[in-house]
Amino acid sequence: MALQKTVLLSSVLLSVCLGALQNHRNVPQYHELIRQGHTKLTQGESEPDFIHRFNGTTILQKMLSLDSMYNQALLLKKEFMTDLGSRIKMSAGCRDGFQLLLDGLKERSLWSLKLLDSIGKVPSGIFEGDFMWLGQYDECNAISQAFTDRITYNETFLVRGKYFVAELWNPFGYNSTDLRMGVCLPDACTATDVKEVLELAFFELYQYTNKTIKLSLKYVYHQETKYRSTPEFITASVICSIIGFLLLLGTLYDMFINQNFDSSKIGDVRVDRQDSDAQSVNSDTTHLLSDRTRVSVNAFRNKVLHNSKLRKFLLTFSVSTNGSKVLNTDALPPTALPALNGVRVLSLGLIILGHSHCFELGIAKNPAVFLNLVQRWTSQIVINGLYYVDSFFLLSGLLVSYLTLKELQKRDGKLNWLLFYFHRFCRLTPTFMLFILVYTAYFQYWGSGPLWPLTSPDYQNCKEYWWRNLLYIQNFFPIGEECIGWGWYLAVDMQFFVLSPLIIYPLYRKPLIGYIIILALMVMQLVYRGIMSVQLDMGLNVGHDLKLTTYPVESSDFFDKTYQTPYAKIAPYLIGILTGYFMWKSERRVKLPKVIVVLGWVIALVCVSSVMFGTTEQYRGHKSSTAVTALYNSLSKTTWSLGLAWIIFACSIGYGGFINTFLSARLWSPLSRLTYCAYLVHPVIMFVYTYSQRHPIYYTDINIVFLFLGFWMATYIA
């Protein structure tokens, strides 16, 4: 009797989960996770409004009514199988598996109890937003029961657990969150079988809740059975194998031949580094040392192994040589800008911190806690993480301007602009394309679990639209169609780079014309962002006006029109160009009165702080007027960039103090060299961790801190 009650209760709990399904969503892509996470971070809702929309009492009363419980109890009767077979088309294997399951439950068989135990059940904490009831994925897949002497079936039958994920529209009011539940059934059942069974079993429940029967199921494949030889898999395997072979060959050559030039012997011939570079062997000396045949062989080996072009090619793939260059922390020359290393590394770290929050919100057990945490002033550092990308635009513009002006000065105003563009394209594109290929081909094989996708989150987009990334134009298309959602930054930065000579060269020849161009472009951005702020009903630095009782409108327009468009992002790049120009013009030898230095630092810190923490009251429920919101959204990027530009400029001319000491520390150098690849890799690290989880993660500050540190370290290692 106790067992029957347990089974009945589990059936009722299953009904609660399956009762309000509306539609099915695919695996969230990067931009969708960021959007959902940012929505949860920025949405505020009072508890009474939440409970009113939830209407939990009414739902639970219907679910637990006697009629509903009686309908669920039908699952325990043998007659149910006959009724099931007459009303739906179920495969014979699934029908037998169901019968064995029901018989096993009556006999209290361990395998059937494990199968029942593996099914997700309603947890505590639904008022904190826990809508992921995943059950026990590994326990389900480990079930394997053989029947060899069943008189009823007169055949050998092997039952394995098969894990499904039922994805449902959330019946509790948070429309941004799908309700997902794990379902474990015999492996003979297909998704079609399970869907029809559940629709039949919960027909009465749908009548109670007035919902349309629309069930979505996803079978999570066993890891060992999901490998596929797709074209991208084969291509990536061939390319990676070639690169791997060259890495091995180059490293062995470097360690056992190149690094021992001064003390090595090849046969009877000693070779020093100078001789090898000259590609020559003293024939008189070698004739005295050995016979002509031996000298000929050794000379040939020496020519092959120490050929300068071959040597350079092999050393390109040496892990030893490249590793020593990447990890080098020697002091930089006086002409370098060491403070940029610290700014670059810390900016990426803050981006990873913001993404850590957004990604983990997708699998948080208590996402509603953010309704309170978002009101803290410290939370604005995470919420306003959009400005950290602007820091990279500033750095990019500064370096392009500073280095290009130095080259123009050295070459008397002449520069090969075709080579200027070609060099940039070749620096970024091979790595970018290889990353897309490897990510698209291999991601699905890097993990498993109830949340793990059958392909990479960007698989379909990359398969169809990878060429947009090759041309760096993907940001002009809807963000939902982008391959590698976070690659929009690379496209915008490349577009700014293409435009930069039209600004830098006038600055070099006729500074006034350069100033006019920069001013016109900055005014264009200010006007555009102000107009978009009003048209999209934006809040302060968010894609929608915050409403305390309703879910905000879809914010795809915010991403497409203001988040990833070059004409809404150009001010930081222009300010970077100006900063580089002033550094070049002054040769970084500027004498400033102490009052000016102090005033500059105060203004810079006020600019950065006002932008970062100016949104605090908004998330505490104090809505700004349309005019104030438009003004903030228009000026915030310019204000942030001006503050950061002063910090960099002051550090470069000797007025940085302890801040310059910190930003110029040698420990930043190795990490700074890896920033580009780290930016590409870090969302994939988060995808792998997030989708590998078997259960939701309980959000606390300490958990997020440790996750962030783990993501940060794993990113640079990868």
XYZ file of C-alpha atoms in Angstrom:
718
model
C 0.000 0.000 0.000
C 2.867 2.340 0.849
C 4.439 1.581 -2.507
C 1.190 2.316 -4.323
C 0.937 5.639 -2.541
C 4.494 6.454 -3.541
C 3.799 5.606 -7.159
C 0.552 7.544 -7.126
C 2.236 10.599 -5.609
C 4.994 10.453 -8.194
C 2.389 10.292 -10.953
C 0.628 13.345 -9.561
C 3.932 15.202 -9.333
C 4.641 14.270 -12.926
C 1.273 15.729 -13.850
C 2.107 19.034 -12.200
C 5.128 19.338 -14.439
C 3.487 18.239 -17.668
C 0.236 20.104 -17.275
C 0.981 23.446 -18.857
C 3.190 22.880 -21.873
C 2.879 25.478 -24.624
C 5.887 25.173 -26.898
C 9.423 23.924 -27.331
C 12.614 25.896 -27.470
C 15.907 24.789 -28.910
C 19.124 24.833 -26.932
C 19.702 28.480 -25.960
C 22.481 30.152 -27.894
C 24.983 32.554 -26.391
C 22.904 35.643 -27.061
C 19.761 33.959 -25.690
C 21.518 32.956 -22.455
C 22.847 36.476 -22.065
C 19.418 37.930 -22.774
C 17.677 35.642 -20.314
C 20.351 36.173 -17.695
C 20.282 39.929 -18.125
C 16.500 39.881 -17.938
C 16.599 38.020 -14.640
C 19.262 40.389 -13.361
C 17.292 43.472 -14.279
C 13.677 42.412 -13.779
C 12.019 43.432 -10.582
C 8.693 42.147 -9.293
C 6.979 42.481 -5.961
C 6.088 39.308 -4.066
C 2.304 39.920 -4.043
C 2.276 40.406 -7.814
C 4.289 37.251 -8.299
C 1.960 35.168 -6.104
C -1.102 36.651 -7.796
C 0.131 35.692 -11.248
C 1.241 32.299 -9.987
C -2.221 31.485 -8.645
C -0.683 28.396 -7.071
C -3.615 27.488 -4.836
C -6.012 27.075 -7.748
C -3.573 24.994 -9.779
C -2.681 22.673 -6.916
C -6.334 22.188 -5.960
C -7.120 21.047 -9.491
C -4.087 18.812 -9.629
C -4.819 17.137 -6.293
C -8.554 16.741 -6.736
C -10.026 13.238 -6.338
C -10.913 13.018 -10.020
C -7.374 13.897 -11.062
C -5.853 11.409 -8.612
C -8.217 8.698 -9.880
C -7.131 9.329 -13.459
C -3.485 9.043 -12.449
C -4.172 5.818 -10.592
C -5.221 4.253 -13.897
C -1.537 4.046 -14.704
C -1.218 1.270 -12.124
C -3.839 -0.989 -13.676
C -3.237 -3.632 -16.312
C -6.381 -2.541 -18.070
C -4.615 0.698 -18.833
C -2.371 -1.105 -21.306
C -5.342 -2.408 -23.273
C -6.928 1.024 -23.330
C -3.589 2.534 -24.283
C -3.152 0.190 -27.230
C -6.595 0.960 -28.581
C -6.308 4.726 -28.364
C -2.755 5.324 -29.600
C -0.287 3.602 -31.892
C 2.407 2.367 -29.550
C 5.278 0.193 -30.711
C 5.224 -3.411 -29.483
C 8.543 -3.034 -27.673
C 7.396 0.025 -25.771
C 4.144 -1.714 -24.804
C 6.108 -4.670 -23.427
C 8.480 -2.349 -21.616
C 5.573 -0.535 -19.978
C 4.025 -3.818 -18.888
C 7.317 -4.973 -17.379
C 7.614 -1.655 -15.572
C 4.133 -1.906 -14.064
C 4.713 -5.509 -13.041
C 8.083 -4.601 -11.568
C 6.551 -1.855 -9.461
C 3.988 -4.281 -8.061
C 6.762 -6.772 -7.287
C 8.937 -4.030 -5.774
C 11.764 -4.829 -8.172
C 14.810 -2.647 -7.621
C 15.219 -1.708 -11.299
C 11.641 -0.441 -11.584
C 11.964 1.577 -8.370
C 15.186 3.110 -9.725
C 13.393 4.019 -12.920
C 10.615 5.682 -10.948
C 13.172 7.369 -8.711
C 14.966 8.782 -11.762
C 11.926 10.755 -12.891
C 12.014 14.445 -11.968
C 9.655 15.527 -9.214
C 8.327 18.812 -7.927
C 10.955 20.241 -5.553
C 10.711 22.829 -2.862
C 11.695 26.315 -3.907
C 9.372 26.916 -6.863
C 8.618 30.375 -5.468
C 12.336 31.090 -5.826
C 12.175 30.118 -9.491
C 13.233 26.451 -9.412
C 11.688 25.177 -12.656
C 14.281 22.531 -13.538
C 13.183 19.135 -12.242
C 15.751 16.960 -13.924
C 15.578 13.781 -11.863
C 18.581 11.415 -11.983
C 20.124 11.262 -15.446
C 22.955 8.849 -14.611
C 20.749 6.561 -12.519
C 18.303 6.261 -15.419
C 20.978 5.457 -18.002
C 22.563 2.872 -15.687
C 19.367 0.762 -15.480
C 19.747 -2.585 -17.243
C 17.467 -5.525 -16.425
C 17.319 -8.795 -18.380
C 14.229 -11.068 -18.355
C 15.038 -14.620 -19.460
C 12.270 -16.746 -17.934
C 9.134 -14.651 -18.166
C 6.162 -16.929 -18.797
C 4.012 -13.939 -19.649
C 6.144 -12.916 -22.604
C 7.939 -16.182 -23.380
C 10.992 -14.338 -24.666
C 14.220 -12.766 -23.463
C 13.747 -9.080 -22.909
C 16.381 -6.523 -21.889
C 15.125 -3.291 -20.388
C 17.420 -0.296 -20.200
C 16.662 3.151 -18.900
C 16.134 5.854 -21.482
C 16.234 9.471 -20.406
C 13.959 12.110 -21.914
C 13.632 15.803 -21.159
C 10.132 17.253 -21.232
C 10.271 20.959 -21.981
C 7.242 22.944 -20.928
C 6.003 26.481 -20.865
C 6.301 27.695 -17.311
C 2.844 27.732 -15.683
C 4.015 29.831 -12.752
C 4.402 33.239 -14.341
C 8.081 33.554 -15.325
C 7.663 33.450 -19.081
C 11.418 33.751 -19.579
C 12.009 30.363 -17.980
C 11.082 27.024 -19.491
C 9.939 24.346 -17.098
C 12.026 21.241 -17.769
C 11.591 17.805 -16.287
C 13.473 14.546 -16.620
C 11.483 11.460 -17.660
C 12.963 7.952 -17.427
C 11.248 5.111 -19.335
C 12.198 1.765 -20.928
C 14.530 2.222 -23.872
C 12.173 0.499 -26.302
C 9.993 3.601 -26.171
C 10.571 6.308 -28.746
C 9.903 9.982 -28.275
C 6.671 9.553 -30.254
C 5.538 6.735 -27.951
C 6.272 8.710 -24.831
C 4.637 11.850 -26.141
C 1.409 10.084 -27.020
C 1.332 8.210 -23.722
C 1.773 11.376 -21.708
C -0.819 13.244 -23.720
C -3.308 10.454 -23.105
C -2.412 10.044 -19.451
C -2.818 13.730 -18.705
C -5.783 14.452 -20.920
C -7.977 15.244 -17.934
C -5.317 17.510 -16.513
C -5.255 19.571 -19.695
C -9.033 19.859 -19.467
C -8.687 21.216 -15.938
C -6.109 23.839 -16.903
C -7.657 24.708 -20.285
C -4.310 24.171 -22.011
C -3.723 23.016 -25.561
C -2.063 19.600 -25.677
C 1.338 20.393 -27.109
C 4.084 18.287 -25.591
C 7.776 18.564 -26.412
C 10.245 15.795 -25.627
C 13.951 15.482 -26.251
C 15.764 12.169 -25.942
C 19.229 12.629 -24.453
C 21.434 10.123 -26.231
C 23.894 7.880 -24.497
C 27.331 9.346 -24.902
C 28.811 6.289 -26.602
C 26.148 6.192 -29.336
C 25.999 9.783 -30.523
C 29.152 10.149 -32.664
C 28.493 11.110 -36.288
C 30.844 11.489 -39.234
C 29.621 14.853 -40.466
C 31.545 16.901 -43.059
C 32.608 19.429 -40.441
C 33.770 16.617 -38.135
C 35.933 15.098 -40.876
C 37.331 18.476 -41.954
C 38.152 19.510 -38.403
C 39.768 16.128 -37.686
C 42.018 16.360 -40.747
C 43.104 19.936 -40.026
C 43.638 19.306 -36.309
C 45.606 16.132 -37.070
C 47.924 18.066 -39.396
C 48.378 20.815 -36.837
C 48.935 18.250 -34.082
C 51.575 16.468 -36.145
C 53.364 19.748 -36.866
C 53.210 20.668 -33.177
C 54.837 17.387 -32.249
C 57.436 17.602 -35.016
C 58.267 21.235 -34.322
C 58.562 20.674 -30.579
C 60.826 17.640 -30.974
C 62.988 19.504 -33.485
C 63.265 22.475 -31.147
C 64.072 20.451 -28.028
C 66.529 17.947 -29.457
C 68.150 19.842 -32.328
C 67.599 23.599 -32.309
C 68.218 24.158 -28.600
C 71.465 22.134 -28.740
C 73.111 23.823 -31.703
C 76.143 25.008 -29.774
C 77.040 21.587 -28.385
C 75.590 19.135 -30.885
C 77.229 16.813 -33.310
C 75.717 15.464 -36.452
C 77.894 12.495 -37.257
C 81.452 13.766 -37.007
C 80.627 17.393 -37.820
C 80.240 19.961 -35.057
C 77.783 22.709 -35.914
C 77.377 26.037 -34.180
C 74.453 28.434 -34.519
C 76.253 30.823 -36.806
C 77.325 28.072 -39.186
C 73.828 26.659 -39.371
C 72.340 30.018 -40.207
C 74.898 30.511 -42.944
C 73.995 27.097 -44.345
C 77.668 26.273 -44.973
C 80.103 23.515 -44.059
C 83.907 23.940 -44.228
C 84.856 21.303 -46.790
C 88.556 21.385 -45.956
C 87.979 20.659 -42.297
C 85.457 17.933 -42.897
C 87.796 16.223 -45.375
C 90.446 15.959 -42.659
C 87.973 14.568 -40.140
C 86.389 11.832 -42.185
C 86.229 10.076 -45.491
C 84.410 11.696 -48.425
C 81.325 9.449 -48.180
C 80.749 10.153 -44.491
C 81.184 13.892 -45.037
C 78.688 13.871 -47.896
C 76.036 12.164 -45.798
C 76.528 14.443 -42.809
C 76.588 17.528 -44.997
C 73.281 16.489 -46.499
C 71.762 15.874 -43.058
C 73.086 19.187 -41.824
C 71.650 21.008 -44.827
C 68.219 19.471 -44.314
C 68.005 19.773 -40.538
C 69.474 23.259 -40.298
C 67.997 24.873 -43.369
C 66.952 28.352 -42.236
C 63.524 28.260 -43.901
C 62.750 24.772 -42.656
C 63.992 25.703 -39.208
C 61.789 28.797 -39.085
C 58.773 26.795 -40.257
C 59.233 24.064 -37.643
C 59.890 26.517 -34.823
C 56.574 28.166 -35.687
C 54.905 25.025 -34.287
C 57.226 24.507 -31.313
C 55.321 24.397 -28.051
C 58.575 25.067 -26.229
C 59.517 28.206 -28.160
C 56.024 29.628 -28.338
C 55.351 28.785 -24.713
C 58.469 30.658 -23.590
C 57.403 33.684 -25.637
C 53.863 33.681 -24.288
C 54.961 33.258 -20.668
C 57.820 35.754 -20.903
C 57.637 38.396 -18.153
C 60.803 40.361 -18.979
C 60.658 44.122 -18.588
C 59.160 45.895 -21.588
C 61.125 48.571 -23.463
C 60.528 52.237 -22.540
C 58.553 52.791 -25.756
C 55.939 50.188 -24.758
C 52.643 50.886 -22.978
C 52.673 48.326 -20.129
C 49.553 49.707 -18.420
C 47.497 48.480 -21.371
C 48.247 44.890 -20.351
C 46.516 45.318 -17.011
C 43.537 47.129 -18.529
C 43.163 44.426 -21.175
C 43.325 41.477 -18.765
C 41.066 43.046 -16.145
C 38.493 44.072 -18.769
C 38.277 40.511 -20.035
C 38.079 39.270 -16.452
C 35.093 41.526 -15.801
C 33.444 40.300 -19.016
C 33.910 36.721 -17.799
C 32.448 37.724 -14.425
C 29.327 39.114 -16.084
C 28.957 36.079 -18.321
C 29.408 33.788 -15.305
C 26.310 35.324 -13.743
C 24.264 35.200 -16.942
C 25.173 31.601 -17.795
C 24.564 30.270 -14.306
C 21.228 32.053 -14.055
C 20.039 29.642 -16.735
C 20.511 26.683 -14.386
C 20.049 28.393 -11.024
C 17.801 26.693 -8.495
C 16.829 30.036 -6.997
C 16.946 32.670 -9.771
C 14.305 34.765 -8.018
C 16.953 35.745 -5.471
C 18.251 38.198 -8.056
C 15.157 40.300 -7.560
C 16.755 41.305 -4.264
C 20.436 41.093 -5.158
C 20.006 43.325 -8.196
C 19.206 46.210 -5.862
C 22.668 46.183 -4.317
C 25.043 48.836 -5.604
C 27.769 46.232 -5.999
C 25.567 44.292 -8.426
C 25.830 47.158 -10.911
C 29.386 45.981 -11.659
C 27.836 42.858 -13.171
C 24.702 44.395 -14.667
C 26.650 47.103 -16.493
C 29.182 44.686 -17.934
C 28.368 45.994 -21.422
C 30.886 48.786 -20.871
C 33.812 46.404 -20.487
C 33.593 45.615 -24.194
C 33.794 49.357 -24.852
C 37.123 49.276 -23.036
C 38.432 46.964 -25.744
C 37.223 49.326 -28.462
C 39.106 52.116 -26.702
C 42.295 50.049 -26.506
C 41.987 48.988 -30.129
C 41.571 52.548 -31.378
C 44.442 53.763 -29.210
C 46.913 51.157 -30.460
C 45.917 51.501 -34.119
C 46.290 55.276 -33.915
C 49.521 55.328 -31.933
C 51.337 52.663 -33.962
C 50.088 53.877 -37.347
C 51.123 57.476 -36.651
C 54.594 56.277 -35.654
C 54.871 54.369 -38.927
C 53.667 57.378 -40.915
C 56.264 59.519 -39.183
C 59.000 56.992 -39.885
C 58.022 56.656 -43.567
C 57.424 60.350 -44.204
C 53.651 59.985 -44.432
C 53.673 57.014 -46.784
C 52.175 53.659 -45.906
C 51.114 50.571 -47.812
C 47.448 50.639 -46.895
C 46.708 47.383 -48.695
C 49.271 45.635 -46.498
C 47.798 47.519 -43.533
C 44.467 45.762 -44.054
C 45.925 42.421 -45.138
C 48.072 42.131 -42.027
C 45.098 42.703 -39.752
C 42.925 40.201 -41.603
C 45.617 37.511 -41.473
C 46.264 38.070 -37.772
C 42.655 37.457 -36.752
C 40.929 35.315 -39.356
C 42.742 31.931 -39.332
C 42.307 31.601 -35.581
C 38.690 32.732 -35.777
C 37.795 30.297 -38.560
C 39.606 27.364 -36.924
C 37.815 28.075 -33.666
C 34.417 28.081 -35.405
C 35.218 24.794 -37.153
C 36.416 23.001 -34.017
C 33.571 24.350 -31.882
C 30.926 23.386 -34.437
C 32.355 19.925 -35.141
C 33.332 18.732 -31.671
C 31.267 20.514 -29.043
C 28.586 17.840 -28.766
C 31.241 15.266 -27.790
C 32.688 17.224 -24.880
C 30.072 16.362 -22.278
C 26.795 14.690 -21.383
C 23.836 15.163 -19.117
C 20.138 16.026 -19.114
C 20.867 19.522 -20.435
C 23.508 18.517 -22.957
C 22.581 19.440 -26.562
C 22.815 17.074 -29.518
C 24.887 19.685 -31.382
C 26.693 22.878 -30.457
C 24.332 25.743 -29.582
C 25.426 27.590 -32.735
C 25.569 24.550 -35.011
C 22.845 25.448 -37.486
C 23.814 29.105 -37.715
C 27.489 28.259 -38.239
C 26.592 25.693 -40.861
C 24.593 28.248 -42.859
C 26.167 31.604 -42.065
C 29.876 30.993 -41.307
C 30.814 33.073 -44.356
C 29.442 36.163 -42.652
C 32.080 35.736 -39.955
C 34.756 35.360 -42.619
C 33.722 38.735 -44.045
C 33.152 40.287 -40.579
C 29.609 41.394 -41.394
C 27.612 39.115 -39.069
C 26.629 41.995 -36.793
C 24.435 43.491 -39.541
C 22.111 40.482 -39.326
C 19.699 39.559 -36.497
C 21.622 38.262 -33.526
C 19.521 35.085 -33.565
C 21.118 34.178 -36.912
C 24.726 34.752 -35.882
C 27.364 32.055 -35.782
C 29.279 32.569 -32.532
C 27.077 35.200 -30.940
C 29.955 36.814 -29.062
C 31.835 37.251 -32.354
C 29.901 40.453 -33.020
C 32.710 42.314 -31.245
C 35.289 41.099 -33.775
C 33.088 42.240 -36.656
C 32.556 45.709 -35.199
C 36.244 46.088 -34.344
C 37.236 45.080 -37.885
C 34.773 47.605 -39.323
C 36.286 50.325 -37.145
C 39.745 49.262 -38.302
C 38.712 49.565 -41.952
C 37.434 53.064 -41.219
C 40.459 54.146 -39.133
C 42.754 55.421 -41.955
C 40.052 57.926 -42.926
C 40.507 59.417 -39.452
C 44.169 58.792 -38.643
C 45.647 60.095 -41.901
C 43.797 63.440 -41.693
C 45.007 63.730 -38.094
C 48.556 63.266 -39.351
C 48.282 65.709 -42.258
C 45.581 68.180 -41.207
C 44.622 67.700 -37.538
C 41.658 70.086 -37.799
C 40.028 67.910 -40.458
C 40.603 64.865 -38.271
C 38.972 66.602 -35.308
C 35.939 67.537 -37.405
C 35.509 63.939 -38.621
C 35.745 62.583 -35.083
C 33.297 65.178 -33.737
C 30.784 64.450 -36.505
C 30.917 60.689 -35.868
C 30.542 61.147 -32.115
C 27.528 63.412 -32.554
C 26.043 60.836 -34.911
C 26.340 58.160 -32.220
C 24.891 60.386 -29.507
C 21.844 61.248 -31.612
C 21.324 57.675 -32.763
C 21.478 56.192 -29.262
C 19.129 58.855 -27.931
C 16.566 58.143 -30.644
C 16.821 54.379 -30.107
C 16.405 54.849 -26.369
C 13.065 56.544 -26.920
C 11.850 54.276 -29.725
C 12.682 51.051 -27.858
C 11.414 52.390 -24.530
C 14.781 51.533 -23.012
C 15.787 51.693 -19.404
C 19.212 52.836 -18.267
C 21.592 50.656 -20.274
C 19.022 47.890 -20.779
C 16.966 46.901 -23.797
C 13.587 47.615 -22.276
C 11.864 49.839 -19.805
C 11.717 48.065 -16.468
C 8.200 47.287 -15.320
C 7.562 45.964 -11.854
C 4.510 43.843 -12.598
C 4.865 42.627 -16.166
C 7.484 40.759 -18.030
C 9.503 43.084 -20.305
C 9.128 42.975 -24.048
C 11.441 40.904 -26.209
C 14.778 42.711 -26.331
C 16.101 41.426 -29.652
C 15.700 44.935 -31.078
C 18.031 46.193 -28.365
C 20.715 43.732 -29.448
C 20.209 44.261 -33.165
C 19.930 48.057 -33.152
C 22.074 49.281 -30.253
C 24.172 46.446 -28.836
C 26.090 45.239 -31.886
C 25.842 47.992 -34.484
C 28.999 50.022 -35.242
C 27.177 53.348 -35.366
C 26.021 52.808 -31.776
C 29.512 51.818 -30.526
C 31.998 54.084 -32.310
C 32.599 56.718 -29.602
C 34.996 54.550 -27.503
C 37.039 53.766 -30.628
C 37.207 57.450 -31.608
C 38.302 58.443 -28.112
C 40.958 55.739 -28.318
C 42.202 57.196 -31.615
C 42.415 60.654 -30.042
C 44.271 59.282 -27.013
C 46.799 57.544 -29.262
C 47.192 60.723 -31.289
C 47.969 62.796 -28.184
C 50.485 60.191 -27.013
C 52.226 60.272 -30.375
C 52.118 64.059 -30.669
C 53.518 64.644 -27.193
C 55.931 61.697 -27.412
C 54.562 60.881 -23.947
C 56.598 63.719 -22.438
C 54.013 65.964 -20.828
C 54.507 68.110 -17.744
C 51.319 68.869 -15.846
C 50.749 70.856 -12.648
C 49.793 68.733 -9.668
C 46.402 70.451 -9.484
C 45.611 69.443 -13.066
C 46.702 65.863 -12.390
C 44.526 65.570 -9.276
C 41.594 67.194 -11.042
C 42.010 64.842 -14.002
C 41.953 61.780 -11.760
C 38.917 63.027 -9.841
C 36.975 63.716 -13.033
C 37.994 60.363 -14.536
C 36.893 58.402 -11.474
C 33.621 60.350 -11.320
C 32.956 59.574 -14.989
C 33.586 55.853 -14.580
C 31.687 55.591 -11.268
C 28.670 57.591 -12.424
C 28.217 55.375 -15.459
C 28.752 52.170 -13.507
C 26.621 52.931 -10.449
C 24.181 55.426 -11.917
C 21.671 52.644 -12.538
C 21.357 51.587 -8.888
C 18.154 53.463 -8.116
C 16.545 52.134 -11.280
C 16.755 48.599 -9.949
C 15.365 49.720 -6.615
C 12.145 50.714 -8.327
C 12.761 54.403 -9.075
C 12.027 54.870 -12.744
C 13.839 57.660 -14.585
C 12.036 59.942 -16.999
C 12.283 59.340 -20.722
C 14.520 62.394 -21.148
C 16.933 61.328 -18.396
C 17.059 57.770 -19.734
C 17.765 58.968 -23.273
C 20.472 61.325 -22.011
C 22.157 58.561 -20.010
C 22.041 56.085 -22.898
C 23.428 58.722 -25.265
C 26.334 59.890 -23.112
C 27.238 56.824 -21.038
C 29.650 55.204 -23.502
C 31.419 58.478 -24.205
C 31.646 59.273 -20.501
C 33.009 55.830 -19.641
C 35.595 56.028 -22.415
C 36.784 59.501 -21.441
C 37.357 58.378 -17.861
C 39.272 55.279 -18.935
C 41.251 57.258 -21.531
C 42.561 59.595 -18.836
C 43.617 56.659 -16.670
C 45.617 55.164 -19.553
C 47.061 58.515 -20.646
C 48.097 59.474 -17.108
C 49.801 56.109 -16.617
C 51.662 56.461 -19.922
C 53.106 59.929 -19.123
C 54.158 59.158 -15.554
C 51.196 60.369 -13.506
C 49.649 57.007 -12.724
C 51.119 56.400 -9.285
C 50.240 53.106 -7.653
C 47.514 52.498 -10.259
C 50.156 52.505 -12.988
C 52.315 50.188 -10.888
C 49.417 47.772 -10.587
C 48.330 47.931 -14.235
C 51.928 47.645 -15.476
C 52.831 44.625 -13.343
C 54.718 41.977 -15.290
C 52.261 39.250 -14.306
C 49.729 40.740 -16.763
C 52.028 40.303 -19.782
C 51.460 36.563 -20.442
C 47.706 36.859 -19.933
C 47.547 39.934 -22.144
C 49.092 38.020 -25.058
C 46.293 35.456 -24.813
C 43.398 37.921 -24.649
C 42.127 37.396 -28.207
C 41.931 33.611 -27.945
C 40.660 33.845 -24.378
C 37.770 35.998 -25.568
C 36.893 33.406 -28.200
C 37.133 30.435 -25.843
C 35.550 31.617 -22.601
C 31.838 31.203 -23.557
C 32.544 27.652 -24.727
C 34.103 26.845 -21.341
C 30.895 28.111 -19.742
C 28.707 26.162 -22.166
C 30.543 22.935 -21.326
C 30.207 23.457 -17.587
C 26.612 24.663 -17.672
C 25.228 21.968 -19.957
C 27.096 19.211 -18.084
C 25.209 19.840 -14.855
C 22.903 17.112 -13.574
C 21.046 19.431 -11.193
C 20.419 23.161 -10.817
C 23.033 25.171 -8.947
C 22.019 27.083 -5.843
C 23.050 30.682 -6.313
C 25.122 32.296 -3.589
C 27.820 34.936 -3.837
C 30.526 32.479 -2.839
C 29.446 29.953 -5.480
C 29.546 32.563 -8.228
C 32.954 33.819 -7.085
C 34.455 30.358 -7.279
C 32.765 29.641 -10.604
C 34.121 32.905 -11.994
C 37.661 32.133 -10.829
C 37.391 28.648 -12.317
C 36.103 29.975 -15.638
C 38.827 32.620 -15.731
C 41.628 30.144 -15.096
C 40.221 27.441 -17.397
C 39.837 29.999 -20.187
C 43.508 30.933 -20.207
C 44.597 27.311 -19.908
C 42.446 26.395 -22.907
